[in-house]
Short mmCIF file of C-alpha atoms in Angstrom, two decimals:
data_model
loop_
_atom_site.label_atom_id
_atom_site.label_comp_id
_atom_site.label_asym_id
_atom_site.label_seq_id
_atom_site.Cartn_x
_atom_site.Cartn_y
_atom_site.Cartn_z
CA SER K 1 0.01 0.01 0.01
CA GLY K 2 1.04 3.58 -0.48
CA THR K 3 0.01 4.80 2.96
CA PRO K 4 2.56 6.67 5.01
CA CYS K 5 4.33 4.34 7.37
CA SER K 6 5.09 6.62 10.29
CA ASN K 7 3.36 4.24 12.70
CA SER K 8 5.11 1.12 11.55
CA PRO K 9 7.97 -0.29 13.57
CA PRO K 10 11.36 0.79 12.24
CA HIS K 11 12.31 -2.50 10.57
CA LEU K 12 9.04 -2.58 8.65
CA ALA K 13 9.40 1.00 7.58
CA GLU K 14 12.78 0.13 6.17
CA ALA K 15 11.41 -2.72 4.13
CA HIS K 16 8.68 -0.47 2.89
CA THR K 17 11.13 2.18 1.69
CA ALA K 18 13.06 -0.42 -0.26
CA LEU K 19 9.94 -1.41 -2.15
CA ARG K 20 8.73 2.03 -2.95
CA LEU K 21 9.01 3.36 -6.43
CA PRO K 22 11.97 5.62 -7.17
CA GLN K 23 11.62 9.12 -5.82
CA ALA K 24 13.78 12.12 -5.27
CA GLY K 25 16.84 11.22 -3.26
CA LYS K 26 16.88 7.64 -4.38
CA ARG K 27 19.96 5.82 -5.49
CA ALA K 28 21.51 7.14 -8.66
CA CYS K 29 22.14 4.72 -11.48
CA ILE K 30 25.25 4.66 -13.68
CA LEU K 31 25.75 2.44 -16.73
CA VAL K 32 29.29 1.16 -17.12
CA ASP K 33 30.82 -0.33 -20.27
CA SER K 34 31.87 -3.95 -19.80
CA ARG K 35 35.41 -3.06 -21.01
CA GLU K 36 35.85 -0.98 -17.86
CA ILE K 37 35.91 -4.19 -15.80
CA THR K 38 39.48 -4.74 -16.94
CA SER K 39 40.70 -1.16 -17.04
CA GLY K 40 38.73 0.51 -14.27
CA LEU K 41 37.93 -2.16 -11.74
CA GLU K 42 38.61 0.15 -8.84
CA VAL K 43 36.30 2.81 -10.31
CA ILE K 44 33.44 0.31 -10.42
CA SER K 45 33.98 -1.09 -6.94
CA SER K 46 34.34 2.44 -5.48
CA LEU K 47 31.08 3.47 -7.08
CA ARG K 48 29.38 0.49 -5.53
CA THR K 49 30.94 0.26 -2.10
CA VAL K 50 31.97 3.77 -1.21
CA HIS K 51 29.20 5.70 -2.85
CA GLY K 52 26.47 3.07 -2.79
CA LEU K 53 25.39 3.75 -6.36
CA GLN K 54 23.51 1.34 -8.55
CA VAL K 55 26.09 0.28 -11.12
CA GLU K 56 24.99 -1.70 -14.15
CA VAL K 57 27.66 -3.18 -16.40
CA CYS K 58 26.39 -3.26 -19.99
CA PRO K 59 27.91 -3.64 -23.47
CA LEU K 60 28.04 0.08 -24.14
CA ASN K 61 30.17 -0.34 -27.23
CA GLY K 62 32.94 2.10 -26.29
CA CYS K 63 31.02 4.57 -24.12
CA ASP K 64 32.83 4.34 -20.77
CA TYR K 65 30.14 5.65 -18.43
CA ILE K 66 26.57 6.84 -19.00
CA VAL K 67 25.54 8.99 -16.00
CA SER K 68 22.18 10.28 -17.27
CA ASN K 69 19.78 10.18 -20.19
CA ARG K 70 21.93 12.65 -22.08
CA MET K 71 25.45 12.53 -20.66
CA VAL K 72 28.38 10.23 -21.36
CA VAL K 73 31.72 10.30 -19.59
CA GLU K 74 34.97 9.36 -21.30
CA ARG K 75 37.74 8.27 -18.96
CA ARG K 76 41.22 8.88 -20.32
CA SER K 77 44.63 8.41 -18.76
CA GLN K 78 46.79 11.49 -18.72
CA SER K 79 49.59 9.73 -20.58
CA GLU K 80 47.25 8.93 -23.47
CA MET K 81 46.33 12.61 -23.73
CA LEU K 82 49.95 13.69 -23.69
CA SER K 83 51.14 11.81 -26.74
CA ASN K 84 50.44 12.86 -30.27
CA ALA K 85 50.13 9.20 -31.35
CA ASN K 86 46.68 8.86 -29.77
CA LYS K 87 45.36 12.25 -30.85
CA ASN K 88 43.35 11.14 -33.86
CA LYS K 89 41.92 8.14 -32.10
CA PHE K 90 40.78 10.42 -29.29
CA ILE K 91 39.17 12.87 -31.70
CA ASP K 92 37.37 10.01 -33.50
CA GLN K 93 36.07 8.69 -30.19
CA ILE K 94 34.73 12.08 -29.07
CA GLN K 95 33.04 12.62 -32.46
CA HIS K 96 31.45 9.18 -32.11
CA LEU K 97 30.09 10.16 -28.70
CA GLN K 98 28.86 13.50 -30.04
CA SER K 99 26.67 11.67 -32.55
CA MET K 100 24.80 10.03 -29.69
CA PHE K 101 24.93 12.26 -26.67
CA GLN K 102 23.92 15.83 -25.91
CA ARG K 103 26.56 16.25 -23.25
CA ILE K 104 30.04 14.87 -22.94
CA CYS K 105 32.52 14.96 -20.06
CA VAL K 106 36.12 13.82 -20.25
CA ILE K 107 37.82 12.73 -17.04
CA VAL K 108 41.61 13.00 -17.36
CA GLU K 109 43.00 10.47 -14.90
CA LYS K 110 46.56 10.47 -13.60
CA ASP K 111 48.40 7.25 -14.35
CA ARG K 112 49.04 4.81 -11.57
CA GLU K 113 52.57 5.28 -10.19
CA LYS K 114 54.72 2.24 -9.84
CA ALA K 115 57.43 2.14 -7.22
CA GLY K 116 60.75 3.30 -8.68
CA ASP K 117 59.24 4.24 -12.00
CA THR K 118 60.67 7.66 -12.92
CA SER K 119 59.72 7.54 -16.59
CA ARG K 120 56.18 8.63 -15.79
CA ILE K 121 57.07 12.20 -14.74
CA PHE K 122 54.40 14.45 -16.17
CA ARG K 123 55.77 16.64 -18.96
CA ARG K 124 53.13 18.85 -20.40
CA THR K 125 53.07 18.76 -24.20
CA LYS K 126 51.68 21.09 -26.84
CA CYS K 127 49.46 18.24 -27.98
CA TYR K 128 47.96 17.99 -24.48
CA ASP K 129 47.26 21.76 -24.34
CA SER K 130 45.75 21.79 -27.78
CA LEU K 131 43.47 18.88 -26.98
CA LEU K 132 42.27 20.62 -23.83
CA THR K 133 41.60 23.93 -25.59
CA THR K 134 39.80 22.17 -28.47
CA LEU K 135 37.52 20.45 -25.95
CA VAL K 136 36.91 23.77 -24.16
CA GLY K 137 36.10 25.42 -27.51
CA ALA K 138 33.45 22.78 -28.22
CA GLY K 139 31.84 23.06 -24.77
CA ILE K 140 32.95 19.59 -23.68
CA ARG K 141 33.48 19.35 -19.96
CA ILE K 142 36.81 18.30 -18.54
CA LEU K 143 37.53 17.01 -15.06
CA PHE K 144 40.89 16.00 -13.63
CA SER K 145 41.31 13.00 -11.38
CA SER K 146 44.28 11.75 -9.36
CA GLY K 147 43.26 8.14 -9.67
CA GLN K 148 40.49 5.62 -10.00
CA GLU K 149 38.94 6.37 -6.58
CA GLU K 150 38.65 10.04 -7.34
CA THR K 151 37.22 9.22 -10.78
CA ALA K 152 34.47 7.28 -9.02
CA ASP K 153 33.76 10.27 -6.82
CA LEU K 154 33.53 12.59 -9.80
CA LEU K 155 31.19 10.21 -11.62
CA LYS K 156 28.93 10.15 -8.57
CA GLU K 157 28.89 13.97 -8.42
CA LEU K 158 28.12 14.16 -12.15
CA SER K 159 25.20 11.76 -11.89
CA LEU K 160 23.81 13.70 -8.88
CA VAL K 161 24.00 17.00 -10.78
CA GLU K 162 22.21 15.38 -13.72
CA GLN K 163 19.59 13.92 -11.45
CA ARG K 164 18.91 17.36 -10.02
CA LYS K 165 18.32 18.49 -13.58
CA ASN K 166 15.71 15.77 -14.01
CA VAL K 167 17.59 13.76 -16.58
CA GLY K 168 18.59 10.90 -14.26
CA ILE K 169 18.37 7.27 -15.36
CA HIS K 170 15.06 5.84 -14.21
CA VAL K 171 14.70 2.55 -16.07
CA PRO K 172 16.05 -0.85 -15.04
CA ALA K 173 19.01 -2.11 -17.09
CA MET K 174 17.95 -5.72 -16.62
CA LEU K 175 15.83 -7.14 -19.42
CA ASN K 176 13.99 -10.36 -20.18
CA SER K 177 14.72 -12.16 -23.44
CA SER K 178 11.95 -10.63 -25.56
CA LYS K 179 12.95 -7.14 -24.34
CA CYS K 180 16.54 -7.98 -25.31
CA GLU K 181 15.45 -8.54 -28.90
CA THR K 182 13.67 -5.20 -28.85
CA LEU K 183 16.75 -3.50 -27.41
CA GLN K 184 18.95 -4.86 -30.24
CA PHE K 185 16.41 -3.53 -32.73
CA TYR K 186 16.41 -0.04 -31.19
CA LEU K 187 20.20 -0.09 -30.84
CA SER K 188 20.52 -0.55 -34.63
CA ILE K 189 18.97 2.91 -35.17
CA PRO K 190 21.92 5.13 -36.22
CA ASN K 191 23.41 7.45 -33.57
CA ILE K 192 21.32 6.19 -30.73
CA SER K 193 22.78 5.70 -27.27
CA TYR K 194 22.34 2.64 -25.11
CA ILE K 195 20.31 4.57 -22.56
CA THR K 196 17.97 5.96 -25.26
CA ALA K 197 17.37 2.44 -26.62
CA LEU K 198 16.78 1.24 -23.06
CA ASN K 199 14.26 4.03 -22.43
CA MET K 200 12.45 3.11 -25.64
CA CYS K 201 12.31 -0.52 -24.54
CA HIS K 202 10.68 0.42 -21.29
CA GLN K 203 8.46 3.32 -22.32
CA PHE K 204 6.86 2.08 -25.54
CA SER K 205 4.32 -0.72 -25.05
CA SER K 206 5.28 -2.24 -28.40
CA VAL K 207 7.70 -1.67 -31.28
CA LYS K 208 4.70 -0.87 -33.50
CA LYS K 209 3.68 1.83 -31.07
CA MET K 210 7.15 3.33 -31.28
CA ALA K 211 7.21 3.18 -35.10
CA ASN K 212 3.90 5.11 -35.25
CA SER K 213 4.82 7.79 -32.73
CA SER K 214 5.06 11.48 -33.45
CA PRO K 215 8.38 13.29 -32.89
CA GLU K 216 6.93 14.76 -29.71
CA GLU K 217 6.08 11.35 -28.36
CA ILE K 218 9.54 10.03 -29.25
CA SER K 219 11.06 12.99 -27.44
CA THR K 220 9.03 12.30 -24.28
CA TYR K 221 9.33 8.55 -24.09
CA ALA K 222 12.90 8.10 -25.35
CA GLN K 223 14.04 11.08 -23.24
CA VAL K 224 15.83 12.87 -26.07
CA ASN K 225 15.84 16.48 -27.23
CA PRO K 226 13.48 17.47 -30.10
CA GLN K 227 16.39 17.47 -32.56
CA LYS K 228 17.31 13.86 -31.80
CA ALA K 229 13.61 12.87 -31.80
CA ALA K 230 13.24 14.37 -35.31
CA GLU K 231 16.31 12.40 -36.42
CA ILE K 232 14.83 9.11 -35.12
CA TYR K 233 11.44 9.94 -36.62
CA GLY K 234 13.17 10.62 -39.97
CA TYR K 235 14.85 7.22 -39.85
CA ILE K 236 11.58 5.36 -39.07
CA HIS K 237 9.99 7.06 -42.11
CA TYR K 238 12.98 6.95 -44.41
CA ILE K 239 12.00 5.35 -47.74
CA PHE K 240 14.27 2.49 -48.65
CA ASP K 241 15.69 2.51 -52.17
CA MET K 242 17.24 -0.81 -53.24
CA GLN K 243 19.50 0.94 -55.80
CA MET K 244 21.18 2.87 -53.00
CA LEU K 245 22.40 -0.33 -51.41
CA PRO K 246 26.15 -0.96 -51.88
CA ASN K 247 26.87 -3.25 -54.79
CA ASP K 248 27.89 -6.45 -53.05
CA LEU K 249 24.64 -6.65 -51.11
CA ASN K 250 22.55 -5.58 -54.08
CA GLN K 251 24.22 -7.98 -56.49
CA GLY K 252 23.69 -10.84 -54.09
CA ARG K 253 20.03 -9.98 -54.15
CA LEU K 254 19.77 -9.91 -57.94
CA LYS K 255 21.42 -13.30 -58.25
CA SER K 256 19.03 -14.85 -55.78
CA ASP K 257 16.19 -13.26 -57.72
CA SER K 258 16.99 -14.83 -61.04
CA MET X 1 35.17 52.61 -25.35
CA ASP X 2 31.84 52.18 -23.71
CA ARG X 3 32.38 52.25 -19.95
CA ASN X 4 29.13 53.01 -18.16
CA LEU X 5 29.22 50.20 -15.60
CA PRO X 6 30.32 51.28 -12.14
CA GLU X 7 33.32 49.01 -11.55
CA GLY X 8 34.74 49.41 -14.99
CA GLU X 9 33.55 45.90 -15.81
CA GLY X 10 31.84 46.83 -19.07
CA PRO X 11 32.70 44.85 -22.16
CA VAL X 12 36.41 44.84 -22.53
CA HIS X 13 37.63 45.47 -26.03
CA VAL X 14 40.10 42.82 -27.16
CA PRO X 15 41.63 43.14 -30.68
CA LEU X 16 41.77 39.83 -32.52
CA GLY X 17 44.75 37.71 -31.56
CA HIS X 18 45.59 40.00 -28.63
CA ILE X 19 45.23 39.42 -24.96
CA VAL X 20 44.21 42.05 -22.44
CA ALA X 21 46.03 41.57 -19.15
CA ASN X 22 45.35 42.99 -15.75
CA GLU X 23 47.93 45.60 -14.83
CA LYS X 24 49.02 43.60 -11.78
CA TRP X 25 50.62 40.94 -14.01
CA ARG X 26 53.11 43.38 -15.55
CA GLY X 27 56.64 42.01 -15.21
CA SER X 28 55.57 38.59 -14.06
CA GLN X 29 57.08 35.37 -15.38
CA LEU X 30 53.78 34.48 -17.01
CA ILE X 31 53.83 37.70 -19.07
CA GLN X 32 57.51 37.27 -19.96
CA GLU X 33 56.82 33.85 -21.35
CA MET X 34 53.92 35.10 -23.42
CA GLN X 35 55.77 38.02 -24.91
CA GLY X 36 56.88 37.40 -28.45
CA LYS X 37 54.22 34.71 -28.90
CA ILE X 38 51.25 36.99 -28.56
CA LYS X 39 50.39 40.67 -28.42
CA LEU X 40 49.62 41.96 -24.96
CA VAL X 41 47.62 45.02 -23.85
CA PHE X 42 47.72 46.03 -20.18
CA GLU X 43 44.66 47.55 -18.60
CA ASP X 44 43.96 49.11 -15.25
CA GLY X 45 40.87 48.57 -13.21
CA LEU X 46 40.03 45.03 -14.19
CA THR X 47 38.72 43.79 -10.88
CA SER X 48 37.59 40.21 -11.39
CA ALA X 49 39.51 38.75 -14.31
CA ASP X 50 43.23 38.44 -14.89
CA PHE X 51 43.19 38.11 -18.67
CA TYR X 52 40.67 38.71 -21.41
CA LEU X 53 40.91 36.45 -24.46
CA SER X 54 38.01 38.27 -26.12
CA SER X 55 35.21 40.53 -25.04
CA ARG X 56 33.27 37.45 -24.10
CA SER X 57 35.85 35.20 -22.54
CA CYS X 58 38.26 35.75 -19.68
CA ILE X 59 40.73 33.90 -17.47
CA LEU X 60 40.78 33.83 -13.75
CA TYR X 61 44.16 32.80 -12.40
CA ILE X 62 44.17 31.13 -9.02
CA THR X 63 47.70 30.85 -7.57
CA GLU X 64 49.03 28.24 -5.21
CA ALA X 65 48.89 30.82 -2.46
CA ASP X 66 45.21 31.69 -3.18
CA LEU X 67 44.29 28.02 -2.88
CA VAL X 68 46.17 27.45 0.37
CA ALA X 69 44.86 30.69 1.89
CA GLY X 70 41.25 29.53 1.90
CA ASN X 71 38.02 29.93 -0.04
CA SER X 72 38.22 33.67 -0.81
CA TYR X 73 38.94 32.93 -4.46
CA ARG X 74 35.33 31.69 -4.73
CA LYS X 75 33.93 35.19 -4.54
CA ARG X 76 35.92 36.22 -7.59
CA ILE X 77 34.82 33.15 -9.57
CA VAL X 78 31.17 33.69 -8.72
CA ARG X 79 31.40 37.37 -9.73
CA VAL X 80 32.62 36.43 -13.23
CA ARG X 81 29.99 33.75 -13.56
CA ASN X 82 27.23 36.19 -12.67
CA SER X 83 28.43 38.72 -15.17
CA GLY X 84 26.06 37.57 -17.90
CA ASN X 85 27.63 36.90 -21.25
CA LEU X 86 31.21 36.39 -20.07
CA GLN X 87 32.71 32.92 -20.20
CA GLY X 88 35.13 32.44 -17.38
CA ILE X 89 38.00 29.98 -17.63
CA VAL X 90 39.64 29.23 -14.31
CA VAL X 91 43.35 28.42 -14.52
CA VAL X 92 44.65 27.05 -11.23
CA GLU X 93 48.15 26.33 -9.99
CA LYS X 94 48.09 22.67 -8.98
CA THR X 95 51.40 21.99 -7.23
CA GLN X 96 52.55 19.49 -4.64
CA ILE X 97 51.51 21.95 -1.99
CA SER X 98 48.14 22.98 -3.39
CA GLU X 99 47.17 19.55 -4.73
CA GLN X 100 45.10 18.65 -1.65
CA TYR X 101 42.84 21.66 -2.28
CA PHE X 102 42.35 20.91 -5.94
CA ALA X 103 39.38 18.50 -5.60
CA ALA X 104 37.39 21.16 -3.71
CA ILE X 105 37.98 23.94 -6.27
CA GLN X 106 37.19 21.53 -9.10
CA LYS X 107 33.89 20.55 -7.60
CA PHE X 108 32.97 24.13 -6.93
CA THR X 109 33.98 25.47 -10.37
CA VAL X 110 32.99 22.71 -12.72
CA LEU X 111 30.18 20.82 -11.00
CA ASP X 112 28.51 23.59 -9.01
CA LEU X 113 29.05 26.55 -11.33
CA GLY X 114 29.49 24.76 -14.69
CA MET X 115 32.63 26.71 -15.58
CA VAL X 116 35.84 25.54 -17.18
CA LEU X 117 38.83 24.68 -14.97
CA LEU X 118 42.34 23.93 -16.17
CA PRO X 119 45.22 23.00 -13.84
CA VAL X 120 48.79 24.08 -14.49
CA ALA X 121 51.95 23.41 -12.52
CA ASN X 122 53.46 26.88 -12.77
CA GLN X 123 53.32 30.19 -14.62
CA MET X 124 55.39 28.82 -17.47
CA GLU X 125 52.81 26.10 -18.19
CA ALA X 126 50.06 28.65 -17.81
CA SER X 127 51.56 30.91 -20.46
CA CYS X 128 51.69 28.09 -23.02
CA LEU X 129 48.13 27.11 -22.22
CA ILE X 130 46.84 30.67 -22.46
CA VAL X 131 48.56 31.19 -25.83
CA GLN X 132 46.91 27.96 -27.00
CA LEU X 133 43.53 29.22 -25.75
CA VAL X 134 43.90 32.45 -27.73
CA GLN X 135 44.82 30.47 -30.83
CA GLU X 136 41.77 28.27 -30.34
CA GLN X 137 39.56 31.35 -30.08
CA THR X 138 40.91 33.09 -33.13
CA LYS X 139 40.63 30.19 -35.53
CA GLU X 140 37.42 29.44 -37.31
CA PRO X 141 34.95 27.24 -35.38
CA SER X 142 34.84 24.83 -38.31
CA LYS X 143 38.54 24.10 -37.69
CA ASN X 144 37.58 22.52 -34.37
CA PRO X 145 37.08 18.82 -35.06
CA PHE X 146 34.37 18.68 -32.38
CA LEU X 147 32.32 21.44 -34.03
CA ARG X 148 32.52 20.07 -37.56
CA LYS X 149 29.37 18.63 -38.97
CA LYS X 150 29.85 14.94 -39.53
CA ARG X 151 28.53 13.38 -42.74
CA SER X 152 25.76 10.91 -42.23
CA MET X 153 25.99 7.33 -43.28
CA LEU X 154 23.75 6.01 -46.07
CA SER X 155 20.51 5.05 -44.43
CA GLU X 156 19.84 2.05 -46.72
CA LEU X 157 22.59 0.03 -45.09
CA SER X 158 21.40 0.94 -41.58
CA LEU X 159 17.81 0.04 -42.52
CA VAL X 160 18.87 -3.43 -43.65
CA ARG X 161 20.76 -3.86 -40.40
CA THR X 162 17.78 -2.71 -38.36
CA VAL X 163 15.39 -5.07 -40.11
CA GLN X 164 17.88 -7.88 -39.58
CA GLN X 165 17.38 -7.48 -35.84
CA ILE X 166 13.83 -8.82 -36.16
CA PRO X 167 13.79 -12.48 -35.09
CA GLY X 168 13.68 -14.78 -38.12
CA VAL X 169 15.03 -12.13 -40.52
CA GLY X 170 18.52 -12.45 -41.92
CA LYS X 171 20.68 -11.05 -44.71
CA VAL X 172 18.38 -12.30 -47.51
CA LYS X 173 14.96 -11.53 -46.12
CA ALA X 174 15.80 -8.03 -44.86
CA PRO X 175 16.16 -6.34 -48.30
CA LEU X 176 13.16 -8.32 -49.64
CA LEU X 177 10.95 -7.01 -46.84
CA LEU X 178 12.19 -3.42 -47.33
CA GLN X 179 11.44 -3.60 -51.06
CA LYS X 180 7.81 -4.37 -50.29
CA PHE X 181 7.48 -2.23 -47.15
CA PRO X 182 9.95 0.61 -47.74
CA THR X 183 9.91 2.25 -44.29
CA ILE X 184 10.20 0.83 -40.76
CA GLN X 185 6.82 2.33 -40.00
CA ARG X 186 5.13 0.59 -42.98
CA LEU X 187 6.78 -2.68 -42.05
CA SER X 188 5.60 -2.35 -38.45
CA ASN X 189 2.00 -1.96 -39.64
CA ALA X 190 2.04 -4.89 -42.12
CA SER X 191 -0.50 -7.67 -41.49
CA ILE X 192 0.47 -11.34 -41.38
CA GLN X 193 -1.22 -11.81 -44.76
CA GLU X 194 0.76 -8.96 -46.35
CA LEU X 195 3.98 -10.29 -44.84
CA GLU X 196 3.26 -13.77 -46.23
CA GLY X 197 3.57 -12.28 -49.68
CA VAL X 198 7.32 -11.90 -49.01
CA VAL X 199 8.24 -14.51 -46.40
CA GLY X 200 6.83 -17.83 -45.27
CA HIS X 201 4.02 -18.24 -42.80
CA THR X 202 6.14 -18.86 -39.73
CA VAL X 203 8.45 -15.91 -40.23
CA ALA X 204 5.46 -13.66 -41.11
CA GLN X 205 4.00 -14.57 -37.74
CA GLN X 206 7.32 -13.95 -35.99
CA ILE X 207 7.69 -10.52 -37.55
CA HIS X 208 4.12 -9.55 -36.75
CA ALA X 209 4.53 -10.70 -33.13
CA PHE X 210 7.78 -8.79 -32.77
CA PHE X 211 6.10 -5.50 -33.68
CA SER X 212 2.72 -5.84 -32.04
CA GLN X 213 3.31 -7.88 -28.90
CA PRO X 214 3.47 -5.87 -25.69
CA ARG X 215 7.02 -5.99 -24.51
#
């Protein structure tokens, strides 16, 4: 029942709270890419144990952390940012994230120091400065972390700020098998993030309902801005033209036709 | 120049590729490092900002001593943030001594106020970074790889991939279905009978169930 439980004994009240639907002040949820299990184990366990956040490990396909319906966080080691060799890869990755997310934050994390290792002394490079200023110029947030534990703390803070702005993650990441099929379908829409696909899974009663929605409905249920909603709407209504299909696929078709 | 605001904090005029510096920085190491790389103009009476990169963007420099001394730097940061159309970039000296205070200033500046914060180890690093910031501001926005419009992929390929996610539909059936029902919306509304014109009975049922079953 939804009655206030001020009269219940304390242990009952506690059980009641646990069952109640999410409300303000509830646990924040963060989606973590499965690759982070190898590279950021301490981040994940800090998020869970120190900060008590709900952490869901999902195949995010290269997005390190999703902290809200619109924000992704890219975790980068400082040494990677310092060297010119990784510059283009980094730019590609950020552009990839830009196609899916409204807001991006980069956490620059100091490399772990090994005893007696003097080669890791931080020497600021022009490449590093230019990457930072390019990010600033594009309005991408940058945070600096001294290690994995601090990174977890920053992620928690980011998710809390986003929650206060009413864009927190409110859907469960766990899915039954038929929902999994639907998720894969939504994920194949170009430039769609995992959290958007997840929202669509939970908020549309059927795929048919989604395919017949107006841009406004898509914006509301998928929790995306009107621009992204229009893009999704455009895709659902895009008229397929067989002749535009790359040759190998098309030719295969023609052969099987004859 | 238009100066009708009381504290002399009206729009500061910054010629392109120049930097306007607060008078108090004259003779500092930071300025010496910048000289020759960039044109400097000194100005009196700039109360909140240390440097102006343009009339809309300025730098607040927080020294190691400011950080160690306490939270008084916050007032200065808030003043810049509240000044309307001025983007404030906070450059902070993060040294062995001030490192322990860094997390607090970062939370305050970036997470609470939503401003930009960049750590430097000393004035020499700061000068390189500031020169870089000016260069970033003077170049065309389209030169920034993160502001460039990306070209979109051909939707035909994506559509085939999307349709392939429907249970029972593979490489061969996906284009066949799209030829008959050329949009995802049309395909989602197809009846079992209509679908049977393209695929067998079982798959037609599978496709129909995928779209219409409550999930």
